[in-house]
Short mmCIF file of C-alpha atoms in Angstrom, two decimals:
data_model
loop_
_atom_site.label_atom_id
_atom_site.label_comp_id
_atom_site.label_asym_id
_atom_site.label_seq_id
_atom_site.Cartn_x
_atom_site.Cartn_y
_atom_site.Cartn_z
CA MET A 329 -17.55 -6.64 -79.48
CA SER A 330 -19.01 -3.16 -79.52
CA ARG A 331 -18.31 -1.02 -82.52
CA LEU A 332 -16.04 1.48 -80.80
CA GLU A 333 -13.97 -1.36 -79.40
CA GLN A 334 -13.76 -2.84 -82.84
CA ILE A 335 -12.56 0.45 -84.30
CA ILE A 336 -9.90 0.90 -81.65
CA THR A 337 -8.58 -2.66 -81.57
CA SER A 338 -8.58 -2.75 -85.34
CA MET A 339 -6.55 0.48 -85.54
CA VAL A 340 -3.98 -0.94 -83.14
CA ASP A 341 -3.90 -4.31 -84.90
CA ILE A 342 -3.37 -2.83 -88.35
CA PHE A 343 -0.66 -0.52 -87.08
CA LEU A 344 1.27 -3.24 -85.28
CA GLU A 345 0.90 -5.64 -88.17
CA TYR A 346 2.37 -3.27 -90.74
CA ALA A 347 4.86 -1.67 -88.38
CA ASP A 348 6.40 -5.03 -87.67
CA ASP A 349 7.64 -5.68 -91.17
CA GLU A 350 10.87 -3.75 -91.36
CA GLY A 351 12.62 -0.77 -89.83
CA ARG A 352 11.93 0.20 -86.27
CA LYS A 353 9.25 -1.84 -84.62
CA LYS A 354 6.15 0.03 -83.52
CA GLN A 355 6.86 2.72 -86.08
CA LEU A 356 5.62 2.73 -89.64
CA ASN A 357 7.94 3.99 -92.28
CA LYS A 358 6.50 5.73 -95.33
CA ASP A 359 6.37 2.56 -97.40
CA GLU A 360 4.59 0.69 -94.66
CA LEU A 361 2.04 3.48 -94.36
CA LYS A 362 1.55 3.41 -98.09
CA ALA A 363 1.00 -0.34 -97.89
CA VAL A 364 -1.65 0.16 -95.22
CA LEU A 365 -3.46 2.73 -97.32
CA GLU A 366 -3.28 0.60 -100.44
CA LYS A 367 -4.15 -2.77 -98.97
CA GLU A 368 -6.66 -1.70 -96.38
CA ILE A 369 -8.72 0.48 -98.69
CA GLN A 370 -10.05 -1.69 -101.49
CA SER A 371 -13.57 -0.95 -102.63
CA GLU A 372 -14.06 1.33 -105.59
CA GLU A 373 -16.88 3.18 -103.91
CA PHE A 374 -14.62 3.94 -101.00
CA LYS A 375 -11.73 4.93 -103.19
CA GLN A 376 -14.00 7.41 -104.88
CA LYS A 377 -14.97 8.97 -101.57
CA ILE A 378 -11.44 8.94 -100.25
CA SER A 379 -9.66 10.29 -103.27
CA ALA A 380 -5.99 10.19 -104.03
CA GLU A 381 -6.01 13.82 -102.96
CA ALA A 382 -7.14 12.84 -99.46
CA VAL A 383 -4.44 10.22 -99.12
CA GLU A 384 -1.87 12.69 -100.32
CA GLU A 385 -3.05 15.26 -97.83
CA ALA A 386 -2.94 12.73 -95.01
CA MET A 387 0.61 11.84 -96.00
CA LYS A 388 1.63 15.48 -96.13
CA MET A 389 0.21 16.04 -92.68
CA ILE A 390 2.17 13.10 -91.37
CA ASP A 391 5.26 14.49 -93.02
CA LYS A 392 5.26 17.38 -90.58
CA ASN A 393 7.75 16.03 -88.10
CA HIS A 394 10.11 14.82 -90.86
CA ASP A 395 11.59 11.95 -88.89
CA GLY A 396 10.55 9.49 -91.57
CA GLU A 397 8.87 7.26 -89.05
CA ILE A 398 5.21 7.29 -88.21
CA ASN A 399 4.26 6.47 -84.67
CA PHE A 400 0.84 5.35 -83.56
CA ARG A 401 -0.22 8.88 -82.70
CA GLU A 402 0.56 10.03 -86.22
CA PHE A 403 -1.10 6.99 -87.70
CA CYS A 404 -4.26 7.88 -85.78
CA ARG A 405 -4.12 11.39 -87.17
CA CYS A 406 -3.83 9.96 -90.65
CA VAL A 407 -6.87 7.71 -90.17
CA CYS A 408 -8.81 10.69 -88.79
CA GLU A 409 -7.86 12.77 -91.78
CA LEU A 410 -9.28 10.11 -94.07
CA ALA A 411 -12.36 9.74 -91.90
CA LYS A 412 -12.99 13.48 -92.10
CA TRP A 413 -12.85 13.31 -95.85
CA TYR A 414 -15.24 10.41 -95.92
CA PHE A 415 -17.56 12.23 -93.52
CA GLN A 416 -17.45 15.34 -95.65
CA GLN A 417 -18.17 13.42 -98.81
CA LYS A 418 -21.03 11.58 -97.15
CA THR A 419 -22.67 14.53 -95.47
CA GLY A 420 -21.34 17.61 -97.18
CA LYS A 421 -20.29 18.85 -93.75
CA GLY A 422 -17.21 19.31 -91.60
CA GLY A 423 -13.55 19.51 -92.47
CA LYS A 424 -12.61 21.82 -95.27
CA GLN A 425 -16.04 22.83 -96.32
CA GLY A 426 -16.58 23.35 -99.98
CA ARG A 427 -13.12 22.23 -100.98
CA GLY A 428 -14.22 18.77 -101.98
CA ARG A 429 -16.75 20.27 -104.33
CA GLU A 430 -14.70 22.82 -106.16
CA GLY A 431 -12.28 20.22 -107.31
CA HIS A 432 -14.57 17.33 -108.11
CA GLU A 433 -11.51 15.18 -108.24
CA GLU A 434 -13.45 11.91 -108.27
CA ASP A 435 -14.30 11.78 -111.96
CA MET B 1238 -14.64 -4.53 -96.83
CA SER B 1239 -11.03 -3.86 -95.92
CA ARG B 1240 -10.26 -3.10 -92.34
CA LEU B 1241 -9.39 0.56 -92.78
CA GLU B 1242 -12.63 1.09 -94.65
CA GLN B 1243 -14.49 -0.63 -91.88
CA ILE B 1244 -12.86 1.62 -89.28
CA ILE B 1245 -13.68 4.77 -91.19
CA THR B 1246 -17.24 3.92 -92.17
CA SER B 1247 -17.92 2.69 -88.66
CA MET B 1248 -16.65 5.95 -87.13
CA VAL B 1249 -18.91 7.95 -89.41
CA ASP B 1250 -21.88 5.65 -88.82
CA ILE B 1251 -21.60 5.77 -85.04
CA PHE B 1252 -21.21 9.53 -85.06
CA LEU B 1253 -24.21 10.15 -87.29
CA GLU B 1254 -26.35 7.65 -85.41
CA TYR B 1255 -25.78 9.26 -82.03
CA ALA B 1256 -25.65 12.81 -83.31
CA ASP B 1257 -29.08 12.43 -84.80
CA ASP B 1258 -30.93 11.95 -81.52
CA GLU B 1259 -31.41 15.46 -80.23
CA GLY B 1260 -29.94 18.94 -80.44
CA ARG B 1261 -28.13 20.00 -83.57
CA LYS B 1262 -27.84 17.34 -86.17
CA LYS B 1263 -24.34 16.27 -87.11
CA GLN B 1264 -23.06 17.47 -83.75
CA LEU B 1265 -22.86 15.37 -80.62
CA ASN B 1266 -23.71 17.04 -77.36
CA LYS B 1267 -21.96 15.87 -74.21
CA ASP B 1268 -24.70 13.42 -73.31
CA GLU B 1269 -24.65 11.90 -76.74
CA LEU B 1270 -20.87 11.49 -76.55
CA LYS B 1271 -21.24 9.88 -73.16
CA ALA B 1272 -23.82 7.51 -74.63
CA VAL B 1273 -21.40 6.55 -77.40
CA LEU B 1274 -18.64 5.84 -74.92
CA GLU B 1275 -20.93 3.86 -72.64
CA LYS B 1276 -22.80 1.84 -75.22
CA GLU B 1277 -20.03 1.26 -77.71
CA ILE B 1278 -17.45 0.10 -75.19
CA GLN B 1279 -18.81 -2.98 -73.47
CA SER B 1280 -16.29 -5.70 -72.74
CA GLU B 1281 -14.70 -5.82 -69.32
CA GLU B 1282 -11.28 -6.50 -70.77
CA PHE B 1283 -11.56 -3.41 -72.88
CA LYS B 1284 -12.89 -1.30 -70.05
CA GLN B 1285 -9.86 -2.29 -68.05
CA LYS B 1286 -7.54 -1.15 -70.81
CA ILE B 1287 -9.49 2.02 -71.47
CA SER B 1288 -9.99 3.16 -67.93
CA ALA B 1289 -12.41 5.76 -66.66
CA GLU B 1290 -9.39 8.04 -66.53
CA ALA B 1291 -8.91 7.73 -70.28
CA VAL B 1292 -12.52 8.54 -71.01
CA GLU B 1293 -12.34 11.52 -68.68
CA GLU B 1294 -9.22 12.76 -70.38
CA ALA B 1295 -10.80 12.37 -73.80
CA MET B 1296 -13.79 14.37 -72.61
CA LYS B 1297 -11.59 17.09 -71.15
CA MET B 1298 -9.72 17.35 -74.40
CA ILE B 1299 -12.97 17.72 -76.30
CA ASP B 1300 -14.05 20.38 -73.82
CA LYS B 1301 -11.39 22.69 -75.17
CA ASN B 1302 -13.55 24.71 -77.52
CA HIS B 1303 -16.37 25.04 -74.95
CA ASP B 1304 -19.19 25.23 -77.45
CA GLY B 1305 -20.90 22.26 -75.87
CA GLU B 1306 -21.21 20.53 -79.22
CA ILE B 1307 -18.81 17.97 -80.57
CA ASN B 1308 -18.32 17.90 -84.29
CA PHE B 1309 -16.95 14.97 -86.24
CA ARG B 1310 -13.42 16.32 -86.10
CA GLU B 1311 -13.55 16.44 -82.31
CA PHE B 1312 -15.17 13.02 -82.17
CA CYS B 1313 -12.27 11.65 -84.18
CA ARG B 1314 -9.84 13.20 -81.75
CA CYS B 1315 -11.67 11.55 -78.90
CA VAL B 1316 -11.54 8.13 -80.57
CA CYS B 1317 -7.82 8.64 -81.21
CA GLU B 1318 -7.25 9.56 -77.60
CA LEU B 1319 -8.85 6.28 -76.55
CA ALA B 1320 -6.93 4.37 -79.19
CA LYS B 1321 -3.66 5.82 -77.91
CA TRP B 1322 -4.51 4.67 -74.42
CA TYR B 1323 -5.32 1.21 -75.68
CA PHE B 1324 -2.13 1.12 -77.71
CA GLN B 1325 -0.12 2.20 -74.72
CA GLN B 1326 -1.70 -0.40 -72.47
CA LYS B 1327 -1.14 -3.08 -75.07
CA THR B 1328 2.44 -2.26 -75.97
CA GLY B 1329 3.74 -0.08 -73.17
CA LYS B 1330 4.65 2.49 -75.83
CA GLY B 1331 3.55 5.85 -77.14
CA GLY B 1332 1.32 8.52 -75.69
CA LYS B 1333 1.97 9.62 -72.14
CA GLN B 1334 4.55 7.07 -71.26
CA GLY B 1335 4.47 5.76 -67.75
CA ARG B 1336 1.41 7.71 -66.72
CA GLY B 1337 -0.93 4.80 -67.05
CA ARG B 1338 1.19 2.83 -64.67
CA GLU B 1339 1.63 5.28 -61.85
CA GLY B 1340 -2.08 5.59 -61.38
CA HIS B 1341 -3.23 2.03 -61.81
CA GLU B 1342 -6.76 3.28 -61.92
CA GLU B 1343 -8.17 0.00 -63.16
CA ASP B 1344 -8.48 -1.81 -59.78
#
């Protein structure tokens, strides 16, 4: 399977897997999203790049529509938000330029 | 590596790999984006789910800022657009409901 296919199918798989647990099907509630972010991000190196601050910001962004349920579209936006952080940390480019440096959150 | 990590690192890797070819580094031009979409989506089953229409729509969306260069943020949006299509095809939910059916672009 090509890499882009893998990315896309994996995004859909993760979402459906966690969305299925409780509450409305095909919607993640906040706890389910939290579970995704906790269980599907494991390595220390990665956690350093995607800091707690990034996760928090992704959650805040998702919070925008205040319906308490996260649909696939919103989940995608959350993943993108994390990806942008990772990209920024890796390259020093894109997203909120400079912000990641001022803080130096990742001890 | 956890799945979400894999998704995120893979997105960044693909982007940087294709963005590095020509033109401005860390930006994809249209041809480079096309190359990503062609080379990184291979399977017939997947191509049926993500129709030419979806790719076109993703490209159009990206076109919005008209600077001819696609940064990582825009690339993410494009991947999400494709993911939403795939999700919709797989579940019959989310995104532009019903639209995928009217057309039946995928012979």
